[in-house]
């Protein structure tokens, strides 16, 4: 009887070990699958930011080429420099996003990945979005004047003497653009859609990754 009990205990222990090994293997397979899903889910963000970085390079080069060819016209130089600054920021900000995304280790614990994603979300929502909301509402003015300058160069006329009276309207237009952005943001927050706005700033890739991490966390708890 004692030998039978010992054999049953050994068989039970062996079964428990097999179940534990199977559970560990299943968990590793699940995490590997989820890590690949996370990686695929973030790729659209990386592609979009790469395209934005290329666009920033093009804008910065446009600004440099413009002001360097209009050194004799300070107004044109100012427009070109403004475009160069905007293009430079359009390089720095996506480069920062790409850098934050590259630091995410999808095989790390869920809390660590969530912390990295939270940093990425905070950068996009609290820094990138406000800066480009303000600058984007103003950059159309130097861009428009640069295009007018090209037309004036071809026609051989002095653009700035022609626009001397119209330029006084540019500052009010810039102020109205900023006011419109502020009113739109305040209205969205007032209506209770601030979270949806922040989600749109963060991007669909970040939202999908956060949802998948919540799924993994629930699986771990269960």
PDB file of C-alpha atoms in Angstrom, residues 6-211:
ATOM      1  CA  UNK A   6       4.444   6.681  -3.277  1.00  0.00           C
ATOM      2  CA  UNK A   7       3.916   5.804  -6.927  1.00  0.00           C
ATOM      3  CA  UNK A   8       0.716   7.861  -6.982  1.00  0.00           C
ATOM      4  CA  UNK A   9       2.501  10.822  -5.396  1.00  0.00           C
ATOM      5  CA  UNK A  10       5.339  10.612  -7.922  1.00  0.00           C
ATOM      6  CA  UNK A  11       2.865  10.353 -10.789  1.00  0.00           C
ATOM      7  CA  UNK A  12       0.945  13.345  -9.398  1.00  0.00           C
ATOM      8  CA  UNK A  13       4.129  15.408  -9.075  1.00  0.00           C
ATOM      9  CA  UNK A  14       5.167  14.462 -12.615  1.00  0.00           C
ATOM     10  CA  UNK A  15       1.724  15.466 -13.879  1.00  0.00           C
ATOM     11  CA  UNK A  16       1.944  18.792 -12.050  1.00  0.00           C
ATOM     12  CA  UNK A  17       5.348  19.467 -13.580  1.00  0.00           C
ATOM     13  CA  UNK A  18       4.049  18.652 -17.045  1.00  0.00           C
ATOM     14  CA  UNK A  19       1.069  20.960 -16.541  1.00  0.00           C
ATOM     15  CA  UNK A  20       3.345  23.743 -15.268  1.00  0.00           C
ATOM     16  CA  UNK A  21       5.667  23.302 -18.246  1.00  0.00           C
ATOM     17  CA  UNK A  22       2.727  23.294 -20.625  1.00  0.00           C
ATOM     18  CA  UNK A  23       1.299  26.423 -18.992  1.00  0.00           C
ATOM     19  CA  UNK A  24       4.683  28.156 -19.202  1.00  0.00           C
ATOM     20  CA  UNK A  25       5.043  27.177 -22.860  1.00  0.00           C
ATOM     21  CA  UNK A  26       1.511  28.374 -23.628  1.00  0.00           C
ATOM     22  CA  UNK A  27       2.245  31.670 -21.896  1.00  0.00           C
ATOM     23  CA  UNK A  28       5.470  32.139 -23.842  1.00  0.00           C
ATOM     24  CA  UNK A  29       3.671  31.434 -27.110  1.00  0.00           C
ATOM     25  CA  UNK A  30       0.927  33.879 -26.153  1.00  0.00           C
ATOM     26  CA  UNK A  31       3.400  36.611 -25.234  1.00  0.00           C
ATOM     27  CA  UNK A  32       5.403  36.057 -28.423  1.00  0.00           C
ATOM     28  CA  UNK A  33       2.217  36.325 -30.479  1.00  0.00           C
ATOM     29  CA  UNK A  34       1.078  39.427 -28.608  1.00  0.00           C
ATOM     30  CA  UNK A  35       4.514  41.032 -28.884  1.00  0.00           C
ATOM     31  CA  UNK A  36       4.406  40.566 -32.653  1.00  0.00           C
ATOM     32  CA  UNK A  37       0.883  42.020 -32.730  1.00  0.00           C
ATOM     33  CA  UNK A  38       2.095  45.034 -30.753  1.00  0.00           C
ATOM     34  CA  UNK A  39       5.045  45.470 -33.092  1.00  0.00           C
ATOM     35  CA  UNK A  40       2.801  45.304 -36.166  1.00  0.00           C
ATOM     36  CA  UNK A  41       0.301  47.677 -34.563  1.00  0.00           C
ATOM     37  CA  UNK A  42       2.922  50.381 -33.989  1.00  0.00           C
ATOM     38  CA  UNK A  43       4.355  50.162 -37.521  1.00  0.00           C
ATOM     39  CA  UNK A  44       1.813  52.581 -39.087  1.00  0.00           C
ATOM     40  CA  UNK A  45       2.912  55.184 -36.544  1.00  0.00           C
ATOM     41  CA  UNK A  46       6.556  54.648 -37.501  1.00  0.00           C
ATOM     42  CA  UNK A  47       5.760  54.921 -41.202  1.00  0.00           C
ATOM     43  CA  UNK A  48       3.710  58.077 -40.686  1.00  0.00           C
ATOM     44  CA  UNK A  49       6.400  59.710 -38.583  1.00  0.00           C
ATOM     45  CA  UNK A  50       9.058  58.785 -41.147  1.00  0.00           C
ATOM     46  CA  UNK A  51       7.013  60.459 -43.883  1.00  0.00           C
ATOM     47  CA  UNK A  52       6.537  63.524 -41.663  1.00  0.00           C
ATOM     48  CA  UNK A  53      10.276  63.649 -41.077  1.00  0.00           C
ATOM     49  CA  UNK A  54      10.883  63.604 -44.838  1.00  0.00           C
ATOM     50  CA  UNK A  55       8.293  66.350 -45.265  1.00  0.00           C
ATOM     51  CA  UNK A  56      10.072  68.381 -42.589  1.00  0.00           C
ATOM     52  CA  UNK A  57      13.363  67.990 -44.452  1.00  0.00           C
ATOM     53  CA  UNK A  58      11.709  69.182 -47.672  1.00  0.00           C
ATOM     54  CA  UNK A  59      10.184  72.214 -45.918  1.00  0.00           C
ATOM     55  CA  UNK A  60      13.468  73.126 -44.227  1.00  0.00           C
ATOM     56  CA  UNK A  61      15.330  72.879 -47.542  1.00  0.00           C
ATOM     57  CA  UNK A  62      12.639  74.970 -49.215  1.00  0.00           C
ATOM     58  CA  UNK A  63      13.036  77.664 -46.577  1.00  0.00           C
ATOM     59  CA  UNK A  64      16.846  77.632 -46.840  1.00  0.00           C
ATOM     60  CA  UNK A  65      16.766  77.769 -50.632  1.00  0.00           C
ATOM     61  CA  UNK A  66      14.233  80.602 -50.557  1.00  0.00           C
ATOM     62  CA  UNK A  67      15.900  82.960 -48.095  1.00  0.00           C
ATOM     63  CA  UNK A  68      19.383  82.303 -49.508  1.00  0.00           C
ATOM     64  CA  UNK A  69      18.172  83.396 -52.963  1.00  0.00           C
ATOM     65  CA  UNK A  70      16.436  86.525 -51.640  1.00  0.00           C
ATOM     66  CA  UNK A  71      19.138  88.048 -49.457  1.00  0.00           C
ATOM     67  CA  UNK A  72      18.330  91.498 -50.825  1.00  0.00           C
ATOM     68  CA  UNK A  73      14.716  91.377 -49.588  1.00  0.00           C
ATOM     69  CA  UNK A  74      14.461  91.145 -45.827  1.00  0.00           C
ATOM     70  CA  UNK A  75      10.744  90.328 -45.868  1.00  0.00           C
ATOM     71  CA  UNK A  76      11.339  87.359 -48.147  1.00  0.00           C
ATOM     72  CA  UNK A  77      14.271  86.286 -45.978  1.00  0.00           C
ATOM     73  CA  UNK A  78      12.045  86.365 -42.906  1.00  0.00           C
ATOM     74  CA  UNK A  79       9.473  84.158 -44.619  1.00  0.00           C
ATOM     75  CA  UNK A  80      12.141  81.690 -45.708  1.00  0.00           C
ATOM     76  CA  UNK A  81      13.667  81.547 -42.231  1.00  0.00           C
ATOM     77  CA  UNK A  82      10.226  80.976 -40.698  1.00  0.00           C
ATOM     78  CA  UNK A  83       9.682  78.067 -43.081  1.00  0.00           C
ATOM     79  CA  UNK A  84      13.141  76.679 -42.252  1.00  0.00           C
ATOM     80  CA  UNK A  85      12.363  76.805 -38.514  1.00  0.00           C
ATOM     81  CA  UNK A  86       9.005  75.106 -39.041  1.00  0.00           C
ATOM     82  CA  UNK A  87      10.614  72.427 -41.186  1.00  0.00           C
ATOM     83  CA  UNK A  88      13.322  71.879 -38.571  1.00  0.00           C
ATOM     84  CA  UNK A  89      10.673  71.337 -35.888  1.00  0.00           C
ATOM     85  CA  UNK A  90       8.883  68.976 -38.280  1.00  0.00           C
ATOM     86  CA  UNK A  91      12.121  66.970 -38.285  1.00  0.00           C
ATOM     87  CA  UNK A  92      12.800  67.076 -34.546  1.00  0.00           C
ATOM     88  CA  UNK A  93       9.324  66.061 -33.370  1.00  0.00           C
ATOM     89  CA  UNK A  94       8.895  62.884 -35.456  1.00  0.00           C
ATOM     90  CA  UNK A  95      12.512  61.982 -34.717  1.00  0.00           C
ATOM     91  CA  UNK A  96      11.636  62.139 -31.022  1.00  0.00           C
ATOM     92  CA  UNK A  97       8.572  59.944 -31.574  1.00  0.00           C
ATOM     93  CA  UNK A  98      10.651  57.406 -33.503  1.00  0.00           C
ATOM     94  CA  UNK A  99      13.238  57.439 -30.726  1.00  0.00           C
ATOM     95  CA  UNK A 100      10.583  56.789 -28.051  1.00  0.00           C
ATOM     96  CA  UNK A 101       9.041  54.009 -30.135  1.00  0.00           C
ATOM     97  CA  UNK A 102      12.409  52.336 -30.610  1.00  0.00           C
ATOM     98  CA  UNK A 103      12.948  52.151 -26.837  1.00  0.00           C
ATOM     99  CA  UNK A 104       9.906  49.883 -26.398  1.00  0.00           C
ATOM    100  CA  UNK A 105      10.878  46.304 -25.671  1.00  0.00           C
ATOM    101  CA  UNK A 106       7.813  44.269 -26.592  1.00  0.00           C
ATOM    102  CA  UNK A 107       9.135  41.262 -24.676  1.00  0.00           C
ATOM    103  CA  UNK A 108       9.339  43.284 -21.446  1.00  0.00           C
ATOM    104  CA  UNK A 109       6.739  43.084 -18.652  1.00  0.00           C
ATOM    105  CA  UNK A 110       3.397  44.671 -19.418  1.00  0.00           C
ATOM    106  CA  UNK A 111       3.877  47.510 -16.924  1.00  0.00           C
ATOM    107  CA  UNK A 112       7.182  48.478 -18.533  1.00  0.00           C
ATOM    108  CA  UNK A 113       5.640  48.568 -22.027  1.00  0.00           C
ATOM    109  CA  UNK A 114       2.703  50.585 -20.689  1.00  0.00           C
ATOM    110  CA  UNK A 115       5.140  53.052 -19.118  1.00  0.00           C
ATOM    111  CA  UNK A 116       6.955  53.500 -22.438  1.00  0.00           C
ATOM    112  CA  UNK A 117       3.681  53.964 -24.294  1.00  0.00           C
ATOM    113  CA  UNK A 118       2.577  56.498 -21.684  1.00  0.00           C
ATOM    114  CA  UNK A 119       5.745  58.507 -22.384  1.00  0.00           C
ATOM    115  CA  UNK A 120       5.030  58.356 -26.108  1.00  0.00           C
ATOM    116  CA  UNK A 121       1.417  59.427 -25.590  1.00  0.00           C
ATOM    117  CA  UNK A 122       2.435  62.297 -23.292  1.00  0.00           C
ATOM    118  CA  UNK A 123       4.939  63.611 -25.839  1.00  0.00           C
ATOM    119  CA  UNK A 124       2.419  63.527 -28.687  1.00  0.00           C
ATOM    120  CA  UNK A 125      -0.491  64.959 -26.676  1.00  0.00           C
ATOM    121  CA  UNK A 126       1.203  67.510 -24.397  1.00  0.00           C
ATOM    122  CA  UNK A 127       4.099  68.703 -26.566  1.00  0.00           C
ATOM    123  CA  UNK A 128       3.788  67.836 -30.245  1.00  0.00           C
ATOM    124  CA  UNK A 129       0.091  68.548 -30.726  1.00  0.00           C
ATOM    125  CA  UNK A 130       0.011  72.002 -29.029  1.00  0.00           C
ATOM    126  CA  UNK A 131       3.168  73.178 -30.809  1.00  0.00           C
ATOM    127  CA  UNK A 132       1.954  72.189 -34.260  1.00  0.00           C
ATOM    128  CA  UNK A 133      -1.565  73.450 -33.541  1.00  0.00           C
ATOM    129  CA  UNK A 134      -0.118  76.920 -32.901  1.00  0.00           C
ATOM    130  CA  UNK A 135       2.556  76.948 -35.585  1.00  0.00           C
ATOM    131  CA  UNK A 136       0.332  75.216 -38.130  1.00  0.00           C
ATOM    132  CA  UNK A 137      -2.215  78.013 -37.793  1.00  0.00           C
ATOM    133  CA  UNK A 138       0.491  80.564 -38.663  1.00  0.00           C
ATOM    134  CA  UNK A 139       2.816  78.931 -41.169  1.00  0.00           C
ATOM    135  CA  UNK A 140       0.366  79.393 -44.035  1.00  0.00           C
ATOM    136  CA  UNK A 141       1.185  83.114 -44.016  1.00  0.00           C
ATOM    137  CA  UNK A 142       4.920  82.877 -44.900  1.00  0.00           C
ATOM    138  CA  UNK A 143       4.143  79.967 -47.242  1.00  0.00           C
ATOM    139  CA  UNK A 144       1.624  82.094 -49.127  1.00  0.00           C
ATOM    140  CA  UNK A 145       4.014  85.048 -49.293  1.00  0.00           C
ATOM    141  CA  UNK A 146       6.799  82.819 -50.578  1.00  0.00           C
ATOM    142  CA  UNK A 147       4.569  81.620 -53.412  1.00  0.00           C
ATOM    143  CA  UNK A 148       3.639  85.231 -54.177  1.00  0.00           C
ATOM    144  CA  UNK A 149       7.350  86.100 -54.240  1.00  0.00           C
ATOM    145  CA  UNK A 150       8.013  83.411 -56.850  1.00  0.00           C
ATOM    146  CA  UNK A 151       5.256  84.898 -59.012  1.00  0.00           C
ATOM    147  CA  UNK A 152       6.660  88.388 -58.486  1.00  0.00           C
ATOM    148  CA  UNK A 153      10.152  87.202 -59.460  1.00  0.00           C
ATOM    149  CA  UNK A 154       8.824  85.818 -62.734  1.00  0.00           C
ATOM    150  CA  UNK A 155       6.853  88.989 -63.432  1.00  0.00           C
ATOM    151  CA  UNK A 156       9.767  91.234 -62.439  1.00  0.00           C
ATOM    152  CA  UNK A 157       7.724  93.309 -59.976  1.00  0.00           C
ATOM    153  CA  UNK A 158       8.338  94.416 -56.409  1.00  0.00           C
ATOM    154  CA  UNK A 159       5.983  92.240 -54.387  1.00  0.00           C
ATOM    155  CA  UNK A 160       6.424  94.050 -51.102  1.00  0.00           C
ATOM    156  CA  UNK A 161       5.629  97.492 -52.453  1.00  0.00           C
ATOM    157  CA  UNK A 162       2.497  96.011 -53.981  1.00  0.00           C
ATOM    158  CA  UNK A 163       1.522  94.397 -50.671  1.00  0.00           C
ATOM    159  CA  UNK A 164       2.516  97.272 -48.395  1.00  0.00           C
ATOM    160  CA  UNK A 165      -1.088  98.010 -47.461  1.00  0.00           C
ATOM    161  CA  UNK A 166      -2.260  94.396 -47.431  1.00  0.00           C
ATOM    162  CA  UNK A 167       0.477  93.282 -45.046  1.00  0.00           C
ATOM    163  CA  UNK A 168      -1.209  95.148 -42.217  1.00  0.00           C
ATOM    164  CA  UNK A 169      -3.919  92.489 -42.324  1.00  0.00           C
ATOM    165  CA  UNK A 170      -1.539  89.604 -41.781  1.00  0.00           C
ATOM    166  CA  UNK A 171      -1.124  90.152 -38.048  1.00  0.00           C
ATOM    167  CA  UNK A 172      -4.890  90.214 -37.377  1.00  0.00           C
ATOM    168  CA  UNK A 173      -5.239  87.085 -39.530  1.00  0.00           C
ATOM    169  CA  UNK A 174      -2.554  85.350 -37.486  1.00  0.00           C
ATOM    170  CA  UNK A 175      -4.234  86.372 -34.235  1.00  0.00           C
ATOM    171  CA  UNK A 176      -7.618  85.178 -35.514  1.00  0.00           C
ATOM    172  CA  UNK A 177      -6.083  81.829 -36.444  1.00  0.00           C
ATOM    173  CA  UNK A 178      -4.718  81.387 -32.929  1.00  0.00           C
ATOM    174  CA  UNK A 179      -8.007  82.493 -31.377  1.00  0.00           C
ATOM    175  CA  UNK A 180      -9.891  80.012 -33.552  1.00  0.00           C
ATOM    176  CA  UNK A 181      -7.613  77.176 -32.428  1.00  0.00           C
ATOM    177  CA  UNK A 182      -8.087  78.162 -28.773  1.00  0.00           C
ATOM    178  CA  UNK A 183     -11.873  78.408 -29.093  1.00  0.00           C
ATOM    179  CA  UNK A 184     -12.075  75.054 -30.872  1.00  0.00           C
ATOM    180  CA  UNK A 185     -10.020  73.376 -28.135  1.00  0.00           C
ATOM    181  CA  UNK A 186     -12.070  74.985 -25.350  1.00  0.00           C
ATOM    182  CA  UNK A 187     -15.328  73.962 -27.024  1.00  0.00           C
ATOM    183  CA  UNK A 188     -14.196  70.369 -27.454  1.00  0.00           C
ATOM    184  CA  UNK A 189     -13.202  70.176 -23.784  1.00  0.00           C
ATOM    185  CA  UNK A 190     -16.460  71.835 -22.744  1.00  0.00           C
ATOM    186  CA  UNK A 191     -18.490  69.219 -24.622  1.00  0.00           C
ATOM    187  CA  UNK A 192     -16.621  66.422 -22.894  1.00  0.00           C
ATOM    188  CA  UNK A 193     -14.623  65.207 -25.888  1.00  0.00           C
ATOM    189  CA  UNK A 194     -11.177  65.961 -24.502  1.00  0.00           C
ATOM    190  CA  UNK A 195     -10.266  62.279 -24.173  1.00  0.00           C
ATOM    191  CA  UNK A 196     -11.275  61.619 -27.780  1.00  0.00           C
ATOM    192  CA  UNK A 197      -9.201  64.603 -28.901  1.00  0.00           C
ATOM    193  CA  UNK A 198      -6.177  63.371 -26.969  1.00  0.00           C
ATOM    194  CA  UNK A 199      -6.640  59.895 -28.451  1.00  0.00           C
ATOM    195  CA  UNK A 200      -6.607  61.412 -31.936  1.00  0.00           C
ATOM    196  CA  UNK A 201      -3.398  63.282 -31.056  1.00  0.00           C
ATOM    197  CA  UNK A 202      -1.817  60.090 -29.697  1.00  0.00           C
ATOM    198  CA  UNK A 203      -2.744  58.191 -32.845  1.00  0.00           C
ATOM    199  CA  UNK A 204      -4.583  54.974 -33.623  1.00  0.00           C
ATOM    200  CA  UNK A 205      -1.397  52.921 -33.312  1.00  0.00           C
ATOM    201  CA  UNK A 206      -0.895  54.000 -29.699  1.00  0.00           C
ATOM    202  CA  UNK A 207      -4.550  53.342 -28.863  1.00  0.00           C
ATOM    203  CA  UNK A 208      -4.427  49.849 -30.369  1.00  0.00           C
ATOM    204  CA  UNK A 209      -1.217  49.052 -28.493  1.00  0.00           C
ATOM    205  CA  UNK A 210      -2.755  50.229 -25.210  1.00  0.00           C
ATOM    206  CA  UNK A 211      -5.839  48.068 -25.826  1.00  0.00           C
TER     207      UNK A 211
END
